[in-house]
Short mmCIF file of C-alpha atoms and ligand atoms in Angstrom, two decimals:
data_model
loop_
_atom_site.label_atom_id
_atom_site.label_comp_id
_atom_site.label_asym_id
_atom_site.label_seq_id
_atom_site.Cartn_x
_atom_site.Cartn_y
_atom_site.Cartn_z
CA MET A 18 98.75 171.72 26.34
CA ARG A 19 99.87 169.82 23.35
CA ILE A 20 103.07 172.01 23.29
CA GLN A 21 103.43 171.92 27.04
CA PHE A 22 103.38 168.18 26.56
CA LEU A 23 105.80 167.97 23.46
CA ASN A 24 108.21 170.45 25.80
CA SER A 25 107.81 167.83 28.50
CA LEU A 26 108.88 164.82 26.53
CA ALA A 27 111.38 166.56 25.04
CA PHE A 28 113.04 167.35 28.24
CA ALA A 29 112.67 163.88 29.59
CA THR A 30 114.05 162.33 26.30
CA LEU A 31 117.27 164.88 26.60
CA ILE A 32 117.45 163.57 30.43
CA ALA A 33 116.99 160.21 29.07
CA VAL A 34 120.05 160.37 27.03
CA ALA A 35 122.28 162.93 28.88
CA VAL A 36 122.23 161.31 32.14
CA PRO A 37 123.71 157.77 31.14
CA LEU A 38 126.21 159.88 28.61
CA LEU A 39 127.04 162.10 31.74
CA ALA A 40 127.52 158.80 34.10
CA GLN A 41 129.73 157.37 31.69
CA GLN A 42 132.39 160.32 31.96
CA PRO A 43 134.83 159.02 34.28
CA ALA A 44 134.99 161.10 37.64
CA ALA A 45 137.88 163.05 37.76
CA PRO A 46 140.34 161.22 39.54
CA LYS A 47 141.36 162.43 43.22
CA HIS A 48 144.37 162.06 45.38
CA GLN A 49 142.21 160.07 48.22
CA ASP A 50 141.47 157.34 45.50
CA THR A 51 145.07 155.67 45.86
CA GLU A 52 145.54 156.15 49.52
CA VAL A 53 144.59 153.29 51.60
CA TYR A 54 144.50 152.98 55.18
CA GLU A 55 144.39 148.99 56.12
CA PRO A 56 146.17 146.99 57.04
CA VAL A 57 148.12 149.04 59.57
CA PRO A 58 151.73 147.99 59.72
CA PRO A 59 152.50 146.43 63.42
CA ILE A 60 154.55 149.00 65.40
CA VAL A 61 158.01 147.59 65.62
CA THR A 62 160.42 149.39 68.00
CA PRO A 63 163.88 149.24 66.54
CA GLY A 64 166.81 148.15 68.42
CA ALA A 65 169.27 150.82 69.83
CA THR A 66 171.58 149.95 67.24
CA ASP A 67 171.16 148.05 63.69
CA ALA A 68 172.86 145.19 65.32
CA ALA A 69 170.37 144.96 67.98
CA PRO A 70 167.23 143.00 67.80
CA PRO A 71 163.97 144.81 67.04
CA SER A 72 160.78 144.17 69.68
CA ASP A 73 159.48 141.37 67.26
CA ALA A 74 162.72 139.77 66.81
CA ILE A 75 163.53 136.31 67.97
CA VAL A 76 166.89 136.54 69.91
CA LEU A 77 168.70 133.25 68.93
CA PHE A 78 172.02 134.22 70.43
CA ASP A 79 172.47 136.93 72.89
CA GLY A 80 175.88 136.62 74.15
CA LYS A 81 174.68 134.36 77.39
CA ASN A 82 173.97 130.89 76.60
CA LEU A 83 173.06 128.20 73.92
CA ASP A 84 169.63 127.75 74.74
CA GLN A 85 168.24 128.37 71.30
CA TRP A 86 170.38 125.85 69.90
CA VAL A 87 171.01 121.98 69.79
CA SER A 88 173.37 119.49 68.12
CA ASN A 89 172.82 119.11 64.11
CA LYS A 90 173.64 115.45 64.85
CA ASP A 91 171.62 113.79 67.40
CA LYS A 92 169.64 117.07 68.75
CA SER A 93 171.83 117.02 72.34
CA PRO A 94 172.34 120.76 73.59
CA ALA A 95 174.86 122.94 71.42
CA LYS A 96 178.29 122.27 72.81
CA TRP A 97 180.14 125.37 71.09
CA ILE A 98 181.99 127.97 73.50
CA VAL A 99 180.33 130.52 74.91
CA ALA A 100 182.50 133.52 76.53
CA ASP A 101 182.57 137.06 76.53
CA GLY A 102 179.31 137.45 75.12
CA ILE A 103 180.60 135.50 72.00
CA LEU A 104 179.60 132.13 70.32
CA THR A 105 182.93 130.35 69.21
CA VAL A 106 182.85 127.03 66.82
CA ASN A 107 183.62 124.03 68.93
CA LYS A 108 184.50 121.57 65.68
CA LYS A 109 184.64 118.74 67.78
CA ALA A 110 180.99 119.38 68.50
CA GLY A 111 180.04 119.75 64.78
CA ASN A 112 177.30 121.70 63.40
CA ILE A 113 174.97 123.17 65.51
CA GLU A 114 170.90 124.49 64.81
CA THR A 115 168.34 126.14 65.96
CA LYS A 116 165.49 124.28 68.05
CA GLN A 117 162.87 126.59 66.27
CA THR A 118 162.03 126.00 62.74
CA PHE A 119 161.56 128.76 60.19
CA LYS A 120 159.93 129.23 56.87
CA ASP A 121 160.44 132.98 55.34
CA TYR A 122 162.57 135.28 57.54
CA GLN A 123 164.79 138.14 57.95
CA LEU A 124 168.04 137.31 59.80
CA HIS A 125 171.23 139.09 61.35
CA ILE A 126 174.02 137.37 62.38
CA GLU A 127 177.61 138.52 63.11
CA TRP A 128 180.61 136.77 62.51
CA ARG A 129 184.59 137.13 63.24
CA ILE A 130 187.65 135.30 61.31
CA PRO A 131 190.51 135.10 64.20
CA LYS A 132 193.07 137.48 63.48
CA ASN A 133 195.67 135.05 63.30
CA ILE A 134 194.01 132.46 61.18
CA THR A 135 195.67 130.79 58.72
CA GLY A 136 195.74 128.35 55.64
CA SER A 137 194.35 129.51 52.52
CA ASP A 138 191.58 128.79 49.56
CA GLN A 139 188.51 127.28 51.51
CA ALA A 140 190.58 126.35 54.41
CA ARG A 141 190.87 129.66 55.70
CA GLY A 142 188.05 130.47 58.13
CA ASN A 143 185.58 128.24 56.72
CA SER A 144 182.16 128.09 58.29
CA GLY A 145 178.60 128.56 56.79
CA VAL A 146 175.07 129.94 57.98
CA PHE A 147 172.62 127.47 56.51
CA LEU A 148 169.25 129.22 55.90
CA ALA A 149 167.46 125.97 55.77
CA SER A 150 168.88 122.99 57.54
CA THR A 151 166.57 120.64 56.14
CA GLY A 152 167.23 117.08 57.42
CA PRO A 153 169.75 114.42 57.83
CA GLY A 154 171.84 113.73 54.70
CA ASP A 155 170.84 116.63 53.00
CA ASP A 156 173.38 119.63 52.21
CA GLY A 157 170.76 122.56 53.13
CA TYR A 158 170.89 125.98 51.42
CA GLU A 159 174.66 127.88 52.52
CA LEU A 160 175.38 131.26 53.02
CA GLN A 161 179.13 130.75 52.87
CA VAL A 162 181.40 132.10 55.66
CA LEU A 163 185.12 132.53 55.03
CA ASP A 164 188.17 134.94 54.93
CA SER A 165 187.88 136.54 51.96
CA TYR A 166 190.03 139.67 52.34
CA ASN A 167 192.69 138.84 50.33
CA ASN A 168 191.90 135.21 50.23
CA LYS A 169 191.64 133.81 46.62
CA THR A 170 189.09 130.77 46.15
CA TYR A 171 186.51 129.72 43.62
CA VAL A 172 184.21 133.51 43.42
CA ASN A 173 181.17 131.18 44.06
CA GLY A 174 182.66 129.59 47.40
CA GLN A 175 183.81 133.17 48.66
CA ALA A 176 182.11 135.44 51.76
CA GLY A 177 178.82 136.44 50.52
CA SER A 178 178.47 133.36 48.41
CA ILE A 179 175.34 131.32 47.76
CA TYR A 180 177.60 128.27 48.09
CA LYS A 181 178.57 126.98 44.09
CA GLN A 182 175.23 128.88 43.01
CA GLY A 183 175.48 132.43 43.70
CA ILE A 184 178.63 135.02 43.28
CA PRO A 185 178.56 137.78 45.71
CA LEU A 186 177.92 141.16 43.67
CA ALA A 187 180.77 142.48 45.74
CA ASN A 188 183.17 141.80 48.00
CA PRO A 189 183.07 144.09 50.98
CA ALA A 190 185.40 141.84 53.48
CA ARG A 191 186.94 143.07 56.25
CA LYS A 192 190.53 141.86 57.72
CA PRO A 193 190.43 138.94 59.82
CA GLY A 194 190.06 139.69 63.77
CA GLU A 195 187.21 142.50 62.65
CA TRP A 196 183.08 141.45 63.02
CA GLN A 197 181.59 141.62 59.99
CA SER A 198 177.53 141.18 59.56
CA TYR A 199 175.30 139.42 57.34
CA ASP A 200 171.43 140.82 56.95
CA VAL A 201 169.37 138.13 54.90
CA VAL A 202 166.00 138.13 53.41
CA TRP A 203 165.18 134.19 53.18
CA THR A 204 162.34 132.92 50.90
CA ALA A 205 161.70 129.38 51.57
CA PRO A 206 161.21 127.22 48.51
CA ARG A 207 157.42 126.08 48.30
CA PHE A 208 156.39 122.32 47.07
CA LYS A 209 153.30 120.86 45.71
CA SER A 210 152.14 117.92 47.38
CA ASP A 211 153.50 115.53 45.18
CA GLY A 212 157.11 116.74 46.14
CA SER A 213 157.80 118.90 43.04
CA LEU A 214 158.79 122.66 43.14
CA GLU A 215 156.17 125.11 42.92
CA THR A 216 158.45 128.23 43.46
CA PRO A 217 162.14 128.45 44.33
CA ALA A 218 163.92 129.81 47.44
CA TYR A 219 164.90 133.03 46.71
CA VAL A 220 167.73 135.15 49.23
CA THR A 221 168.74 138.74 49.27
CA VAL A 222 172.20 139.03 51.41
CA PHE A 223 174.15 142.79 52.81
CA PHE A 224 177.28 141.74 53.73
CA ASN A 225 178.75 144.67 56.08
CA GLY A 226 175.44 146.48 54.96
CA VAL A 227 176.69 146.16 51.16
CA LEU A 228 174.08 144.29 49.02
CA VAL A 229 175.65 141.03 47.64
CA GLN A 230 172.90 138.66 46.77
CA ASN A 231 169.88 140.92 45.18
CA HIS A 232 166.58 138.57 45.61
CA PHE A 233 168.99 135.71 43.99
CA GLU A 234 167.04 132.30 42.77
CA LEU A 235 168.33 129.15 44.28
CA LYS A 236 168.72 125.99 42.01
CA GLY A 237 168.22 124.01 45.16
CA GLN A 238 170.30 122.76 47.71
CA THR A 239 174.07 123.97 47.89
CA LEU A 240 176.28 120.94 47.18
CA TYR A 241 179.82 120.35 47.50
CA ILE A 242 180.00 118.16 44.71
CA GLY A 243 177.20 117.71 41.74
CA LYS A 244 174.57 119.96 40.39
CA PRO A 245 171.77 121.33 43.16
CA PHE A 246 168.39 120.05 43.39
CA TYR A 247 165.46 120.75 45.72
CA LYS A 248 163.95 118.06 48.27
CA LYS A 249 160.39 119.35 49.51
CA TYR A 250 160.57 120.43 53.24
CA ASP A 251 158.21 123.03 54.71
CA ARG A 252 159.83 124.62 58.00
CA ALA A 253 163.55 123.97 58.65
CA PRO A 254 166.00 125.19 61.53
CA ILE A 255 168.96 127.60 60.67
CA LYS A 256 172.25 125.93 60.92
CA LEU A 257 175.96 126.92 61.69
CA GLN A 258 179.04 125.03 60.04
CA ALA A 259 181.63 123.70 62.20
CA HIS A 260 183.98 123.21 59.01
CA GLY A 261 186.60 121.23 60.84
CA ASP A 262 189.44 122.32 58.78
CA HIS A 263 190.59 125.97 60.18
CA SER A 264 193.42 126.41 62.29
CA GLU A 265 191.49 128.82 64.64
CA PRO A 266 187.81 128.92 65.32
CA ILE A 267 185.39 131.10 63.89
CA SER A 268 182.89 133.19 66.13
CA PHE A 269 179.58 134.41 65.91
CA ARG A 270 177.10 137.28 68.15
CA ASN A 271 174.15 139.14 67.87
CA ILE A 272 171.92 136.35 66.01
CA TRP A 273 168.36 137.31 65.72
CA VAL A 274 165.49 136.51 63.19
CA ARG A 275 162.30 137.93 62.60
CA GLU A 276 159.66 135.44 61.19
CA LEU A 277 157.96 136.89 57.92
CA LYS A 278 154.21 136.17 57.47
MG1 LIG B 9 181.31 126.79 54.47
#
């Protein structure tokens, strides 16, 4: 009886010691451990070409009208010229901006410098895509549009630059008269309740399919004169620039945006 009891005790002790030891052994990793099934990415039907809007895009200009745009100055209907499916700057009408406001987004826009452009430096096909038009009196955040095919200017002001802040990583500019594209990922700056900066704006830009801004950190609004600074805003329109000093007006087409959540 006693031996049997001792044997049982020994066995129980063995179990008591061994089971926790075994439990401490990490399980062999399995491929299932690193495979997740949620959240399921939403279905997005791509456009017929990379220039065409995918199914979840907000179309800002489809070649037909300026219903999505207003004058930057007084919010009256935008008076740029729409003809033959393209949008052309009317410098007398000034800058135009979207009716809708945006925070973080993906943007596609195409632009064309006229074939017979004249002028030089910054006065040769100057326009701009303001990634956030933050209000009256603000400079906003400009992705430069300019003829940069054999046109010398300051490099932080050529096509594909974040004006006076970000030199493009390459110059893939096409000749005047040819269509060019920007594909942009804009991450808006975040501000604290006291108006101070929480996180800066970042931008990634493909120019004619070539990466020219790679998660570039902005130092603030893109100023013509002076050092950039941030001013609190939440959502903002996208603005197109009527620079006014070019010999021939710049045109745009295929403009769409996808809001990023
Ligand atoms: Mg400009």
